[in-house]
PDB file of C-alpha atoms in Angstrom:
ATOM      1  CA  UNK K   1     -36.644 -70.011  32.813  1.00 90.00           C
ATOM      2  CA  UNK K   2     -33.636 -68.648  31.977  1.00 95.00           C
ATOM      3  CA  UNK K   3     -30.174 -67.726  34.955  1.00 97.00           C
ATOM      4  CA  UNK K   4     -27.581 -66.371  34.926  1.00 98.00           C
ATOM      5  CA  UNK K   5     -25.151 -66.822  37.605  1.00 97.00           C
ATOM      6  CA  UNK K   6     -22.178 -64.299  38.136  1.00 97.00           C
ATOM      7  CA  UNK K   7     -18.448 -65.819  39.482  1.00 96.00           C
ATOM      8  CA  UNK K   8     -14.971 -64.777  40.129  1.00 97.00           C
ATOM      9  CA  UNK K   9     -15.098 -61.069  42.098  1.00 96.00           C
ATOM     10  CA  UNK K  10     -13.070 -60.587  44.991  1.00 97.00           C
ATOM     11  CA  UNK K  11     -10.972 -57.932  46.196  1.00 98.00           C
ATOM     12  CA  UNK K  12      -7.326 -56.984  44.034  1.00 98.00           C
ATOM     13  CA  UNK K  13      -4.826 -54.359  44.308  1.00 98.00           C
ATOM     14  CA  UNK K  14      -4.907 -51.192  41.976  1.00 98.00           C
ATOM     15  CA  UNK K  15      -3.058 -52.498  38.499  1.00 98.00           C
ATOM     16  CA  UNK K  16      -3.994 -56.078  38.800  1.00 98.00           C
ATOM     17  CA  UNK K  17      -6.545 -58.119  37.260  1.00 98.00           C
ATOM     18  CA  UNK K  18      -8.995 -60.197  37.456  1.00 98.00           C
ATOM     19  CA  UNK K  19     -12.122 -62.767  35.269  1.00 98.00           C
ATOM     20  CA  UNK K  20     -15.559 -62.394  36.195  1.00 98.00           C
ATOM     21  CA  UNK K  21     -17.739 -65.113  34.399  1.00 98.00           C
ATOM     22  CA  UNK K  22     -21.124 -65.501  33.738  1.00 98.00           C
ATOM     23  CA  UNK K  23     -22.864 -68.722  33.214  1.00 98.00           C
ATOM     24  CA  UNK K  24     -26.514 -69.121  31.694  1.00 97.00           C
ATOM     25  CA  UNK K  25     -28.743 -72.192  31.784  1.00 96.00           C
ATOM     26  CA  UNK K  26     -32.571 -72.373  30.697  1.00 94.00           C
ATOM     27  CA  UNK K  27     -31.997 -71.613  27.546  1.00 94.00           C
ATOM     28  CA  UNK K  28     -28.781 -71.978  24.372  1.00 92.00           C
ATOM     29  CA  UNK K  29     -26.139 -69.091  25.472  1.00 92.00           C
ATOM     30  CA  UNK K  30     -25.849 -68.310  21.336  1.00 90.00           C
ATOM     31  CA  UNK K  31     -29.678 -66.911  21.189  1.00 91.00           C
ATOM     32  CA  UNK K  32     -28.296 -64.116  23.589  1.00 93.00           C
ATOM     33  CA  UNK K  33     -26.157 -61.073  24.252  1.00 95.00           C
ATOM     34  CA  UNK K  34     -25.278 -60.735  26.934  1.00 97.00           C
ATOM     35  CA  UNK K  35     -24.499 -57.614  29.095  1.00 97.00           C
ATOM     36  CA  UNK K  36     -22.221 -56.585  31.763  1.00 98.00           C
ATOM     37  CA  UNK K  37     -23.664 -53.773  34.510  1.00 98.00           C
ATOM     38  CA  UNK K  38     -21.660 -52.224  37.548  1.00 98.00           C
ATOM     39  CA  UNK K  39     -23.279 -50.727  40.104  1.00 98.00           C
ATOM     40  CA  UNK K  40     -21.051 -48.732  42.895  1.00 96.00           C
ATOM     41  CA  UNK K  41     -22.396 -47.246  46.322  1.00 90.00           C
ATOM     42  CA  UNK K  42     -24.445 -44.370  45.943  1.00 93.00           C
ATOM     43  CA  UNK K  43     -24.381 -44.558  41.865  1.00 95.00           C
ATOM     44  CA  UNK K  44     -26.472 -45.820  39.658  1.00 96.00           C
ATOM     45  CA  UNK K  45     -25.995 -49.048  37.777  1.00 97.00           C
ATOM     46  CA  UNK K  46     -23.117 -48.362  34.715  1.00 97.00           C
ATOM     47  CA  UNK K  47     -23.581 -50.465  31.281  1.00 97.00           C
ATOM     48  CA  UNK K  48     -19.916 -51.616  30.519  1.00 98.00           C
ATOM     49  CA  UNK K  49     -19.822 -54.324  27.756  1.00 97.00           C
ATOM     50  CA  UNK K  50     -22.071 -56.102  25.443  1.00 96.00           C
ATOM     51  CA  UNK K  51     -21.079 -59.159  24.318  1.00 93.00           C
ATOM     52  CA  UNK K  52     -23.376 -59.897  20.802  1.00 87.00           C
ATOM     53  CA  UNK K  53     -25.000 -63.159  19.626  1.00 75.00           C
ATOM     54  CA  UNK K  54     -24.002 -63.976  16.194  1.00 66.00           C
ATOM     55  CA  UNK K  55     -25.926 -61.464  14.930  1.00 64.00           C
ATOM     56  CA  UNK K  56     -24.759 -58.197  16.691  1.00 70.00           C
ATOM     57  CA  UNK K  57     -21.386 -56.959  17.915  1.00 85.00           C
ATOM     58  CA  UNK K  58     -19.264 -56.300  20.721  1.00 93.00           C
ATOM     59  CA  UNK K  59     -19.178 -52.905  22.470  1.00 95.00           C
ATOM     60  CA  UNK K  60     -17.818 -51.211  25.222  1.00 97.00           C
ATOM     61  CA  UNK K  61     -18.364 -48.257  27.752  1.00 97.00           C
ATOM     62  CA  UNK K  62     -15.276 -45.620  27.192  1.00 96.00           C
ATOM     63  CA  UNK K  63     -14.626 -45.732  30.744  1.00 96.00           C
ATOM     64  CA  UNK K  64     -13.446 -49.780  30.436  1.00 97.00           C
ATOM     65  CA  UNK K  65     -12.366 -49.643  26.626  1.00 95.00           C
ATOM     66  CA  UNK K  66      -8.700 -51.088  26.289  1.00 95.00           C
ATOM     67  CA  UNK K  67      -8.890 -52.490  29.485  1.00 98.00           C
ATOM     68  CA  UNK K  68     -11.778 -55.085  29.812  1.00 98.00           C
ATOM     69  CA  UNK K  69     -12.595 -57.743  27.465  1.00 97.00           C
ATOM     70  CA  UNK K  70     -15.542 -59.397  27.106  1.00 96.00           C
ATOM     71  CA  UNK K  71     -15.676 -63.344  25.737  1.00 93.00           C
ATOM     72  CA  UNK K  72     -17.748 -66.019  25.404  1.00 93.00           C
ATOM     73  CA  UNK K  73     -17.761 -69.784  24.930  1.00 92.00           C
ATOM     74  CA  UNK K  74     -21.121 -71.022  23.749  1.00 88.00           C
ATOM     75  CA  UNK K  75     -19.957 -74.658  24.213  1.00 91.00           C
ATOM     76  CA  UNK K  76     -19.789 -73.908  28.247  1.00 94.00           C
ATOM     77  CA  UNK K  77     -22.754 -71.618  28.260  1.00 95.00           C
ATOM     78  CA  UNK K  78     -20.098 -69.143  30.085  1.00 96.00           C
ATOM     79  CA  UNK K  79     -19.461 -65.306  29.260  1.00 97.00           C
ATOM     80  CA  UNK K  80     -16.179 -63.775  30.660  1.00 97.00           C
ATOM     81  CA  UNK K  81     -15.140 -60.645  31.537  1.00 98.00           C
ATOM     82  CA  UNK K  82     -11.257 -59.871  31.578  1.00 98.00           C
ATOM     83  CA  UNK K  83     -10.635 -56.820  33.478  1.00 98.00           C
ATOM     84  CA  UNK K  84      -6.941 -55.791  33.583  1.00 98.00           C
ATOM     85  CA  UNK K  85      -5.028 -52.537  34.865  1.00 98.00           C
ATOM     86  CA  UNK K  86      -8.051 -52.105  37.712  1.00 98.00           C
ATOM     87  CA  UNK K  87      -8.771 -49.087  39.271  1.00 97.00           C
ATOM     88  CA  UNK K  88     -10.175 -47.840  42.722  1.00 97.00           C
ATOM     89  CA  UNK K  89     -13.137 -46.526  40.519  1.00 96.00           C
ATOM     90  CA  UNK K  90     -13.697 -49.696  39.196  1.00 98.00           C
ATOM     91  CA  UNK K  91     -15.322 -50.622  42.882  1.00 97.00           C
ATOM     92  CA  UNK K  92     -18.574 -52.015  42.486  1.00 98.00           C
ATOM     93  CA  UNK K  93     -21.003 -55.108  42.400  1.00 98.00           C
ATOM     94  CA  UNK K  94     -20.853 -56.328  38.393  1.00 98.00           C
ATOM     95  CA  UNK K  95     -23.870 -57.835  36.978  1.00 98.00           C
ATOM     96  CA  UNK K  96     -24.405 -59.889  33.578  1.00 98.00           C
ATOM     97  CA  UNK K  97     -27.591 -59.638  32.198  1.00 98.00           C
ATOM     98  CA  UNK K  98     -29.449 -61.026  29.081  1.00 96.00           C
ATOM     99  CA  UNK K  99     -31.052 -59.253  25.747  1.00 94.00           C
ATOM    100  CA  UNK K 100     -31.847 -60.801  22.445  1.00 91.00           C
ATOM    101  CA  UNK K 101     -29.873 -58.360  21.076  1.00 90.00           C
ATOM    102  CA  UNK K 102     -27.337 -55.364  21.730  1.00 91.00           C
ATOM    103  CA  UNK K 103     -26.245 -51.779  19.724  1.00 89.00           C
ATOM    104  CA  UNK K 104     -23.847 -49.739  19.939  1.00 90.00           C
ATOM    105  CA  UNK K 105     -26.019 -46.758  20.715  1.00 90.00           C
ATOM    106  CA  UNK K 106     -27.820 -48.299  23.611  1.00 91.00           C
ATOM    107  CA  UNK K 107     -25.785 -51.414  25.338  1.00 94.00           C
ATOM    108  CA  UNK K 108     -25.784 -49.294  28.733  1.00 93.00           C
ATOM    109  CA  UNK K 109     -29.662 -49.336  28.816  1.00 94.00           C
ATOM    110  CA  UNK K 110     -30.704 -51.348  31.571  1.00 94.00           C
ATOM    111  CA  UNK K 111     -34.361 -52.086  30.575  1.00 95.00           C
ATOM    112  CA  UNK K 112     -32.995 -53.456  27.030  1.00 94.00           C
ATOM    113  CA  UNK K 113     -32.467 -56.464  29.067  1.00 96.00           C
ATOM    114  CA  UNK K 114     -34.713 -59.343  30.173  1.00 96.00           C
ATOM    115  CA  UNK K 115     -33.049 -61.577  32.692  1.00 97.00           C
ATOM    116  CA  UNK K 116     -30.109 -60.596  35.325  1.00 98.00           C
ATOM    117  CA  UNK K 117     -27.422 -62.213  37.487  1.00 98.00           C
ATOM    118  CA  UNK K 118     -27.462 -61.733  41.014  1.00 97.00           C
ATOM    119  CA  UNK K 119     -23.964 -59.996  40.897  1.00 97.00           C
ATOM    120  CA  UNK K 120     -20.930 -60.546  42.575  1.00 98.00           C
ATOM    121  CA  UNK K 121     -18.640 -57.989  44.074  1.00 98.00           C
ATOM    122  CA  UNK K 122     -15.371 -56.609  43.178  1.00 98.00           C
ATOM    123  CA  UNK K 123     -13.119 -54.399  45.348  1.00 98.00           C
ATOM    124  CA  UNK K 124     -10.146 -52.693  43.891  1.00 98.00           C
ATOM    125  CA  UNK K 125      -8.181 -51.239  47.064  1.00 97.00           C
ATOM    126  CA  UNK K 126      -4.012 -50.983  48.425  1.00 95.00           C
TER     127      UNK K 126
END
């Protein structure tokens, strides 16, 4: 069975930054890509990032590209997610979430992936 398990939200000010990371047991981290959702109040859930197993790439939403950056360490079973220069409108509870694969043209699509996180929140707010 595989789980993932979200870490590292909290609340920052506008400009600041802060690492979410995602850790997945059950199965090796390198058979997956792995997938980073937002969901704010009232909206529906928002594909971000795609972080590729060694056979696909690395994409991004336009709305977080040049600001987040998605890693992962294989060795630690642990995907990151380095958001910097946060916004208000970055608000929201952030998921990972796990696919055999990832494109470019489809990333955002929920049902492409089989197993999610339970998310953790993140509050940007002065």
């Amino acid at each position: 069975q595989v789980q993932l398990v979200e870490s590292g939200g909290g609340l920052v000010q506008p400009g600041e930054s802060l690492k979410l990371g995602c850790t997945l047991s059950g199965y090796p981290l390198d058979y997956w890509a792995v997938g980073w959702f937002r969901q704010a109040p009232g909206k529906e859930r928002e594909g971000i990032a795609c972080s590729g197993s060694s056979t696909s790439g690395t994409y991004y939403a336009d709305s977080v590209k040049d600001r987040f950056e998605t890693s992962r360490d294989d060795a630690q079973s642990t995907v990151y997610l380095q958001m910097n220069s946060l916004k208000p409108e970055d608000t929201g509870v952030y998921y990972c979430a796990a696919a055999t694969q990832c494109y470019r043209g489809s990333f955002y699509y929920p049902q492409d992936y089989d197993y999610w996180g339970q998310g953790t929140q993140v509050t940007v707010s002065s």
